[in-house]
JSON list of C-alpha atoms in Angstrom, two decimals:
[
{"chain": "A", "resi": 27, "resn": "MET", "atom": "CA", "xyz": [-19.80, -77.26, 77.64]},
{"chain": "A", "resi": 28, "resn": "SER", "atom": "CA", "xyz": [-17.24, -76.78, 75.16]},
{"chain": "A", "resi": 29, "resn": "GLY", "atom": "CA", "xyz": [-18.41, -72.60, 74.90]},
{"chain": "A", "resi": 30, "resn": "ILE", "atom": "CA", "xyz": [-18.49, -72.51, 78.91]},
{"chain": "A", "resi": 31, "resn": "LYS", "atom": "CA", "xyz": [-14.48, -73.96, 79.28]},
{"chain": "A", "resi": 32, "resn": "ARG", "atom": "CA", "xyz": [-13.38, -71.85, 76.23]},
{"chain": "A", "resi": 33, "resn": "HIS", "atom": "CA", "xyz": [-15.20, -68.98, 78.48]},
{"chain": "A", "resi": 34, "resn": "VAL", "atom": "CA", "xyz": [-13.55, -69.97, 81.27]},
{"chain": "A", "resi": 35, "resn": "THR", "atom": "CA", "xyz": [-10.34, -70.02, 79.71]},
{"chain": "A", "resi": 36, "resn": "ARG", "atom": "CA", "xyz": [-10.70, -66.93, 78.19]},
{"chain": "A", "resi": 37, "resn": "SER", "atom": "CA", "xyz": [-11.64, -64.70, 81.39]},
{"chain": "A", "resi": 38, "resn": "LYS", "atom": "CA", "xyz": [-8.25, -66.51, 83.19]},
{"chain": "A", "resi": 39, "resn": "LEU", "atom": "CA", "xyz": [-6.47, -65.70, 80.38]},
{"chain": "A", "resi": 40, "resn": "THR", "atom": "CA", "xyz": [-7.42, -61.93, 80.84]},
{"chain": "A", "resi": 41, "resn": "SER", "atom": "CA", "xyz": [-7.39, -61.71, 84.08]},
{"chain": "A", "resi": 42, "resn": "GLY", "atom": "CA", "xyz": [-3.67, -63.45, 84.65]},
{"chain": "A", "resi": 43, "resn": "GLU", "atom": "CA", "xyz": [-5.45, -65.95, 86.62]},
{"chain": "A", "resi": 44, "resn": "SER", "atom": "CA", "xyz": [-3.46, -69.51, 86.88]},
{"chain": "A", "resi": 45, "resn": "LEU", "atom": "CA", "xyz": [-4.04, -71.98, 83.99]},
{"chain": "A", "resi": 46, "resn": "ASP", "atom": "CA", "xyz": [-3.42, -75.15, 86.36]},
{"chain": "A", "resi": 47, "resn": "GLU", "atom": "CA", "xyz": [-6.57, -77.07, 87.45]},
{"chain": "A", "resi": 48, "resn": "GLY", "atom": "CA", "xyz": [-6.46, -78.61, 90.55]},
{"chain": "A", "resi": 49, "resn": "LYS", "atom": "CA", "xyz": [-3.68, -78.87, 92.78]},
{"chain": "A", "resi": 50, "resn": "LYS", "atom": "CA", "xyz": [0.03, -79.05, 91.74]},
{"chain": "A", "resi": 51, "resn": "PRO", "atom": "CA", "xyz": [2.69, -82.41, 91.15]},
{"chain": "A", "resi": 52, "resn": "MET", "atom": "CA", "xyz": [4.57, -83.14, 94.38]},
{"chain": "A", "resi": 53, "resn": "SER", "atom": "CA", "xyz": [7.86, -83.36, 93.00]},
{"chain": "A", "resi": 54, "resn": "PHE", "atom": "CA", "xyz": [10.22, -85.70, 94.16]},
{"chain": "A", "resi": 55, "resn": "ASP", "atom": "CA", "xyz": [12.58, -83.75, 96.38]},
{"chain": "A", "resi": 56, "resn": "ALA", "atom": "CA", "xyz": [9.51, -82.25, 97.52]},
{"chain": "A", "resi": 57, "resn": "TYR", "atom": "CA", "xyz": [8.63, -86.13, 98.31]},
{"chain": "A", "resi": 58, "resn": "CYS", "atom": "CA", "xyz": [11.83, -87.04, 99.82]},
{"chain": "A", "resi": 59, "resn": "LEU", "atom": "CA", "xyz": [12.05, -83.97, 102.63]},
{"chain": "A", "resi": 60, "resn": "MET", "atom": "CA", "xyz": [8.53, -84.95, 103.48]},
{"chain": "A", "resi": 61, "resn": "CYS", "atom": "CA", "xyz": [9.85, -88.29, 104.46]},
{"chain": "A", "resi": 62, "resn": "GLU", "atom": "CA", "xyz": [12.73, -86.64, 105.92]},
{"chain": "A", "resi": 63, "resn": "LYS", "atom": "CA", "xyz": [10.47, -84.55, 108.56]},
{"chain": "A", "resi": 64, "resn": "LEU", "atom": "CA", "xyz": [8.23, -87.73, 108.91]},
{"chain": "A", "resi": 65, "resn": "VAL", "atom": "CA", "xyz": [11.54, -89.83, 110.27]},
{"chain": "A", "resi": 66, "resn": "GLU", "atom": "CA", "xyz": [12.71, -86.86, 112.24]},
{"chain": "A", "resi": 67, "resn": "SER", "atom": "CA", "xyz": [9.34, -86.30, 113.96]},
{"chain": "A", "resi": 68, "resn": "ASP", "atom": "CA", "xyz": [8.65, -87.82, 117.82]},
{"chain": "A", "resi": 69, "resn": "ALA", "atom": "CA", "xyz": [5.38, -87.76, 116.74]},
{"chain": "A", "resi": 70, "resn": "SER", "atom": "CA", "xyz": [3.68, -90.76, 117.07]},
{"chain": "A", "resi": 71, "resn": "GLU", "atom": "CA", "xyz": [1.13, -89.65, 114.03]},
{"chain": "A", "resi": 72, "resn": "ALA", "atom": "CA", "xyz": [4.32, -89.11, 111.79]},
{"chain": "A", "resi": 73, "resn": "LEU", "atom": "CA", "xyz": [4.68, -92.90, 111.74]},
{"chain": "A", "resi": 74, "resn": "PHE", "atom": "CA", "xyz": [1.27, -93.54, 110.34]},
{"chain": "A", "resi": 75, "resn": "ALA", "atom": "CA", "xyz": [2.06, -90.42, 107.73]},
{"chain": "A", "resi": 76, "resn": "HIS", "atom": "CA", "xyz": [5.31, -91.76, 106.70]},
{"chain": "A", "resi": 77, "resn": "VAL", "atom": "CA", "xyz": [4.15, -95.40, 106.01]},
{"chain": "A", "resi": 78, "resn": "PHE", "atom": "CA", "xyz": [0.29, -94.04, 104.34]},
{"chain": "A", "resi": 79, "resn": "LEU", "atom": "CA", "xyz": [2.94, -91.56, 102.09]},
{"chain": "A", "resi": 80, "resn": "THR", "atom": "CA", "xyz": [5.18, -93.80, 100.96]},
{"chain": "A", "resi": 81, "resn": "MET", "atom": "CA", "xyz": [2.77, -96.87, 100.26]},
{"chain": "A", "resi": 82, "resn": "GLU", "atom": "CA", "xyz": [0.61, -94.58, 97.80]},
{"chain": "A", "resi": 83, "resn": "TRP", "atom": "CA", "xyz": [3.64, -92.94, 96.11]},
{"chain": "A", "resi": 84, "resn": "ASN", "atom": "CA", "xyz": [5.44, -96.49, 95.60]},
{"chain": "A", "resi": 85, "resn": "LEU", "atom": "CA", "xyz": [2.50, -98.36, 94.68]},
{"chain": "A", "resi": 86, "resn": "MET", "atom": "CA", "xyz": [1.38, -95.86, 92.40]},
{"chain": "A", "resi": 87, "resn": "ALA", "atom": "CA", "xyz": [-2.26, -96.45, 93.93]},
{"chain": "A", "resi": 88, "resn": "ARG", "atom": "CA", "xyz": [-5.10, -94.17, 94.72]},
{"chain": "A", "resi": 89, "resn": "SER", "atom": "CA", "xyz": [-5.31, -92.62, 98.82]},
{"chain": "A", "resi": 90, "resn": "ASP", "atom": "CA", "xyz": [-8.74, -94.95, 98.56]},
{"chain": "A", "resi": 91, "resn": "ASN", "atom": "CA", "xyz": [-6.69, -98.13, 97.97]},
{"chain": "A", "resi": 92, "resn": "CYS", "atom": "CA", "xyz": [-4.21, -97.46, 100.57]},
{"chain": "A", "resi": 93, "resn": "LYS", "atom": "CA", "xyz": [-6.72, -96.47, 103.31]},
{"chain": "A", "resi": 94, "resn": "MET", "atom": "CA", "xyz": [-7.91, -99.74, 102.65]},
{"chain": "A", "resi": 95, "resn": "MET", "atom": "CA", "xyz": [-5.35, -101.94, 102.77]},
{"chain": "A", "resi": 96, "resn": "HIS", "atom": "CA", "xyz": [-5.27, -105.48, 104.28]},
{"chain": "A", "resi": 97, "resn": "VAL", "atom": "CA", "xyz": [-2.70, -107.31, 106.13]},
{"chain": "A", "resi": 98, "resn": "ALA", "atom": "CA", "xyz": [-3.81, -110.19, 104.48]},
{"chain": "A", "resi": 99, "resn": "HIS", "atom": "CA", "xyz": [-3.50, -108.85, 101.25]},
{"chain": "A", "resi": 100, "resn": "VAL", "atom": "CA", "xyz": [0.35, -108.30, 101.79]},
{"chain": "A", "resi": 101, "resn": "GLU", "atom": "CA", "xyz": [3.20, -110.86, 101.07]},
{"chain": "A", "resi": 102, "resn": "TRP", "atom": "CA", "xyz": [6.59, -110.90, 100.46]},
{"chain": "A", "resi": 103, "resn": "ARG", "atom": "CA", "xyz": [7.75, -112.21, 97.68]},
{"chain": "A", "resi": 104, "resn": "GLN", "atom": "CA", "xyz": [11.68, -112.93, 95.96]},
{"chain": "A", "resi": 105, "resn": "ASP", "atom": "CA", "xyz": [12.75, -109.44, 96.60]},
{"chain": "A", "resi": 106, "resn": "SER", "atom": "CA", "xyz": [9.44, -107.20, 96.90]},
{"chain": "A", "resi": 107, "resn": "LEU", "atom": "CA", "xyz": [6.58, -106.95, 99.22]},
{"chain": "A", "resi": 108, "resn": "VAL", "atom": "CA", "xyz": [3.48, -107.58, 96.99]},
{"chain": "A", "resi": 109, "resn": "PHE", "atom": "CA", "xyz": [0.02, -105.71, 97.59]},
{"chain": "A", "resi": 110, "resn": "PHE", "atom": "CA", "xyz": [-3.58, -107.38, 96.04]},
{"chain": "A", "resi": 111, "resn": "PHE", "atom": "CA", "xyz": [-6.71, -104.41, 96.03]},
{"chain": "A", "resi": 112, "resn": "GLY", "atom": "CA", "xyz": [-9.54, -106.29, 95.49]},
{"chain": "A", "resi": 113, "resn": "LYS", "atom": "CA", "xyz": [-11.00, -103.09, 94.16]},
{"chain": "A", "resi": 114, "resn": "THR", "atom": "CA", "xyz": [-9.86, -100.38, 92.37]},
{"chain": "A", "resi": 115, "resn": "LYS", "atom": "CA", "xyz": [-11.23, -97.03, 90.56]},
{"chain": "A", "resi": 116, "resn": "ASN", "atom": "CA", "xyz": [-10.29, -98.98, 86.89]},
{"chain": "A", "resi": 117, "resn": "ASP", "atom": "CA", "xyz": [-11.35, -102.34, 88.70]},
{"chain": "A", "resi": 118, "resn": "GLN", "atom": "CA", "xyz": [-14.89, -101.62, 90.48]},
{"chain": "A", "resi": 119, "resn": "THR", "atom": "CA", "xyz": [-15.98, -105.53, 90.18]},
{"chain": "A", "resi": 120, "resn": "GLY", "atom": "CA", "xyz": [-12.35, -106.96, 91.48]},
{"chain": "A", "resi": 121, "resn": "GLU", "atom": "CA", "xyz": [-11.77, -108.47, 88.59]},
{"chain": "A", "resi": 122, "resn": "LYS", "atom": "CA", "xyz": [-8.13, -108.25, 88.59]},
{"chain": "A", "resi": 123, "resn": "ALA", "atom": "CA", "xyz": [-7.68, -108.53, 92.60]},
{"chain": "A", "resi": 124, "resn": "GLU", "atom": "CA", "xyz": [-5.09, -111.54, 91.87]},
{"chain": "A", "resi": 125, "resn": "GLU", "atom": "CA", "xyz": [-2.86, -108.93, 89.94]},
{"chain": "A", "resi": 126, "resn": "PRO", "atom": "CA", "xyz": [0.38, -107.51, 92.15]},
{"chain": "A", "resi": 127, "resn": "TRP", "atom": "CA", "xyz": [1.46, -104.45, 92.91]},
{"chain": "A", "resi": 128, "resn": "HIS", "atom": "CA", "xyz": [4.81, -104.49, 93.90]},
{"chain": "A", "resi": 129, "resn": "VAL", "atom": "CA", "xyz": [6.93, -102.20, 96.36]},
{"chain": "A", "resi": 130, "resn": "TYR", "atom": "CA", "xyz": [10.76, -102.49, 96.40]},
{"chain": "A", "resi": 131, "resn": "LEU", "atom": "CA", "xyz": [13.04, -101.91, 99.11]},
{"chain": "A", "resi": 132, "resn": "ASN", "atom": "CA", "xyz": [15.51, -98.80, 98.72]},
{"chain": "A", "resi": 133, "resn": "PRO", "atom": "CA", "xyz": [18.43, -98.97, 101.04]},
{"chain": "A", "resi": 134, "resn": "GLN", "atom": "CA", "xyz": [20.05, -96.44, 99.49]},
{"chain": "A", "resi": 135, "resn": "ASN", "atom": "CA", "xyz": [18.11, -93.84, 101.10]},
{"chain": "A", "resi": 136, "resn": "PRO", "atom": "CA", "xyz": [16.36, -94.74, 104.21]},
{"chain": "A", "resi": 137, "resn": "ALA", "atom": "CA", "xyz": [13.97, -92.25, 104.74]},
{"chain": "A", "resi": 138, "resn": "ILE", "atom": "CA", "xyz": [11.76, -93.06, 101.39]},
{"chain": "A", "resi": 139, "resn": "CYS", "atom": "CA", "xyz": [12.15, -96.73, 101.92]},
{"chain": "A", "resi": 140, "resn": "PRO", "atom": "CA", "xyz": [8.54, -97.85, 101.83]},
{"chain": "A", "resi": 141, "resn": "VAL", "atom": "CA", "xyz": [9.26, -100.93, 103.41]},
{"chain": "A", "resi": 142, "resn": "LEU", "atom": "CA", "xyz": [11.42, -99.76, 106.26]},
{"chain": "A", "resi": 143, "resn": "ALA", "atom": "CA", "xyz": [8.15, -97.65, 106.82]},
{"chain": "A", "resi": 144, "resn": "LEU", "atom": "CA", "xyz": [6.30, -100.52, 107.04]},
{"chain": "A", "resi": 145, "resn": "ALA", "atom": "CA", "xyz": [8.55, -102.18, 109.20]},
{"chain": "A", "resi": 146, "resn": "LYS", "atom": "CA", "xyz": [8.74, -99.53, 111.47]},
{"chain": "A", "resi": 147, "resn": "TYR", "atom": "CA", "xyz": [4.79, -98.95, 111.36]},
{"chain": "A", "resi": 148, "resn": "VAL", "atom": "CA", "xyz": [4.07, -102.75, 112.23]},
{"chain": "A", "resi": 149, "resn": "PHE", "atom": "CA", "xyz": [6.60, -103.01, 114.96]},
{"chain": "A", "resi": 150, "resn": "ALA", "atom": "CA", "xyz": [4.80, -99.99, 116.77]},
{"chain": "A", "resi": 151, "resn": "HIS", "atom": "CA", "xyz": [1.47, -101.29, 116.15]},
{"chain": "A", "resi": 152, "resn": "PRO", "atom": "CA", "xyz": [1.88, -105.40, 115.99]},
{"chain": "A", "resi": 153, "resn": "ASP", "atom": "CA", "xyz": [-2.06, -105.50, 116.69]},
{"chain": "A", "resi": 154, "resn": "ILE", "atom": "CA", "xyz": [-3.14, -105.00, 113.06]},
{"chain": "A", "resi": 155, "resn": "LEU", "atom": "CA", "xyz": [-0.80, -108.13, 111.90]},
{"chain": "A", "resi": 156, "resn": "LYS", "atom": "CA", "xyz": [-4.11, -109.93, 113.20]},
{"chain": "A", "resi": 157, "resn": "GLU", "atom": "CA", "xyz": [-6.41, -111.78, 110.71]},
{"chain": "A", "resi": 158, "resn": "ASN", "atom": "CA", "xyz": [-8.50, -109.49, 108.67]},
{"chain": "A", "resi": 159, "resn": "GLU", "atom": "CA", "xyz": [-7.15, -106.31, 110.32]},
{"chain": "A", "resi": 160, "resn": "GLN", "atom": "CA", "xyz": [-6.39, -103.22, 108.00]},
{"chain": "A", "resi": 161, "resn": "LEU", "atom": "CA", "xyz": [-3.19, -102.06, 108.20]},
{"chain": "A", "resi": 162, "resn": "PHE", "atom": "CA", "xyz": [-4.51, -98.56, 108.98]},
{"chain": "A", "resi": 163, "resn": "SER", "atom": "CA", "xyz": [-7.29, -98.87, 111.16]},
{"chain": "A", "resi": 164, "resn": "GLY", "atom": "CA", "xyz": [-10.34, -96.61, 112.21]},
{"chain": "A", "resi": 165, "resn": "SER", "atom": "CA", "xyz": [-12.28, -94.17, 110.03]},
{"chain": "A", "resi": 166, "resn": "ASP", "atom": "CA", "xyz": [-11.46, -91.18, 107.19]},
{"chain": "A", "resi": 167, "resn": "GLN", "atom": "CA", "xyz": [-7.75, -92.39, 107.02]},
{"chain": "A", "resi": 168, "resn": "TYR", "atom": "CA", "xyz": [-6.95, -90.09, 104.45]},
{"chain": "A", "resi": 169, "resn": "SER", "atom": "CA", "xyz": [-8.26, -86.93, 106.19]},
{"chain": "A", "resi": 170, "resn": "ARG", "atom": "CA", "xyz": [-5.86, -87.95, 108.92]},
{"chain": "A", "resi": 171, "resn": "PHE", "atom": "CA", "xyz": [-2.95, -88.20, 106.56]},
{"chain": "A", "resi": 172, "resn": "ILE", "atom": "CA", "xyz": [-3.68, -85.14, 104.85]},
{"chain": "A", "resi": 173, "resn": "LYS", "atom": "CA", "xyz": [-3.47, -83.13, 107.79]},
{"chain": "A", "resi": 174, "resn": "ILE", "atom": "CA", "xyz": [-0.47, -84.75, 109.24]},
{"chain": "A", "resi": 175, "resn": "PHE", "atom": "CA", "xyz": [1.32, -83.58, 105.46]},
{"chain": "A", "resi": 176, "resn": "HIS", "atom": "CA", "xyz": [0.19, -80.26, 105.84]},
{"chain": "A", "resi": 177, "resn": "ARG", "atom": "CA", "xyz": [1.06, -79.76, 109.26]},
{"chain": "A", "resi": 178, "resn": "VAL", "atom": "CA", "xyz": [4.64, -80.74, 108.15]},
{"chain": "A", "resi": 179, "resn": "ILE", "atom": "CA", "xyz": [4.69, -78.34, 105.16]},
{"chain": "A", "resi": 180, "resn": "GLU", "atom": "CA", "xyz": [3.39, -75.39, 107.99]},
{"chain": "A", "resi": 181, "resn": "GLN", "atom": "CA", "xyz": [6.05, -76.36, 110.43]},
{"chain": "A", "resi": 182, "resn": "ASN", "atom": "CA", "xyz": [8.73, -76.77, 108.14]},
{"chain": "A", "resi": 183, "resn": "GLU", "atom": "CA", "xyz": [7.60, -73.95, 105.22]},
{"chain": "A", "resi": 184, "resn": "ASP", "atom": "CA", "xyz": [11.03, -72.64, 104.63]},
{"chain": "A", "resi": 185, "resn": "GLU", "atom": "CA", "xyz": [12.52, -75.73, 103.64]},
{"chain": "A", "resi": 186, "resn": "PHE", "atom": "CA", "xyz": [9.53, -76.83, 101.73]},
{"chain": "A", "resi": 187, "resn": "LEU", "atom": "CA", "xyz": [9.84, -73.41, 99.72]},
{"chain": "A", "resi": 188, "resn": "ARG", "atom": "CA", "xyz": [13.67, -74.13, 98.69]},
{"chain": "A", "resi": 189, "resn": "VAL", "atom": "CA", "xyz": [12.19, -77.05, 96.95]},
{"chain": "A", "resi": 190, "resn": "GLY", "atom": "CA", "xyz": [9.12, -75.31, 95.22]},
{"chain": "A", "resi": 191, "resn": "VAL", "atom": "CA", "xyz": [6.41, -76.09, 97.54]},
{"chain": "A", "resi": 192, "resn": "LYS", "atom": "CA", "xyz": [3.95, -73.48, 99.00]},
{"chain": "A", "resi": 193, "resn": "LYS", "atom": "CA", "xyz": [1.46, -73.71, 101.72]},
{"chain": "A", "resi": 194, "resn": "ASN", "atom": "CA", "xyz": [-2.02, -74.99, 100.88]},
{"chain": "A", "resi": 195, "resn": "MET", "atom": "CA", "xyz": [-0.10, -75.73, 97.74]},
{"chain": "A", "resi": 196, "resn": "LEU", "atom": "CA", "xyz": [-0.64, -79.78, 97.36]},
{"chain": "A", "resi": 197, "resn": "GLY", "atom": "CA", "xyz": [-3.25, -82.48, 98.05]},
{"chain": "A", "resi": 198, "resn": "SER", "atom": "CA", "xyz": [-4.35, -85.46, 97.31]},
{"chain": "A", "resi": 199, "resn": "HIS", "atom": "CA", "xyz": [-3.78, -85.97, 93.53]},
{"chain": "A", "resi": 200, "resn": "SER", "atom": "CA", "xyz": [-0.96, -84.23, 93.90]},
{"chain": "A", "resi": 201, "resn": "PHE", "atom": "CA", "xyz": [1.11, -87.08, 94.90]},
{"chain": "A", "resi": 202, "resn": "ARG", "atom": "CA", "xyz": [-0.78, -89.25, 92.07]},
{"chain": "A", "resi": 203, "resn": "LYS", "atom": "CA", "xyz": [0.52, -86.03, 89.27]},
{"chain": "A", "resi": 204, "resn": "GLY", "atom": "CA", "xyz": [3.79, -86.04, 91.03]},
{"chain": "A", "resi": 205, "resn": "ARG", "atom": "CA", "xyz": [5.14, -90.17, 90.90]},
{"chain": "A", "resi": 206, "resn": "SER", "atom": "CA", "xyz": [3.43, -90.14, 87.53]},
{"chain": "A", "resi": 207, "resn": "LEU", "atom": "CA", "xyz": [5.96, -87.20, 86.27]},
{"chain": "A", "resi": 208, "resn": "TRP", "atom": "CA", "xyz": [9.05, -88.94, 88.12]},
{"chain": "A", "resi": 209, "resn": "CYS", "atom": "CA", "xyz": [8.28, -92.12, 86.17]},
{"chain": "A", "resi": 210, "resn": "GLN", "atom": "CA", "xyz": [8.54, -90.53, 83.13]},
{"chain": "A", "resi": 211, "resn": "LEU", "atom": "CA", "xyz": [11.56, -88.74, 83.70]},
{"chain": "A", "resi": 212, "resn": "ASP", "atom": "CA", "xyz": [14.60, -90.41, 82.33]},
{"chain": "A", "resi": 213, "resn": "VAL", "atom": "CA", "xyz": [16.63, -90.84, 85.98]},
{"chain": "A", "resi": 214, "resn": "GLN", "atom": "CA", "xyz": [20.04, -91.67, 86.01]}
]
């Protein structure tokens, strides 16, 4: 296997192809811009995309966890929303299901505040408060989200280019890569 990897790398070096694998990390500036565009939008689907994006970014969770969130697994503790996931990629058997994942308010920037995004979504969709309802009902919610996400980039191409985002540059792992890098930075 290592011989194949060396061959592929050598081929990329000589041809001038990108040495990066997969999609690029989403920068915090791109995240903020996307949130602003979703908040500004009058489209009903923008509300869904906004809460999905802010939850995925702030929980530092995989999209599979976000699309499977249940209202019954969310509670308010002190100054944060707390989410519980019955199963994650690192915990397939649910042994850590009682470990909380916290989400905090961001009153300085309402566009990126996950609690405000969730509150707006719940007010628009009060039926999800029924017991055992998924936060995002329906099938294939991640595909729904990523289509909206790419459409917003296409509709605002010039603004996204200013923050370093080209069409089709970002994908499902871009959020995980971006928020992980953001957390590693020495933010002042």
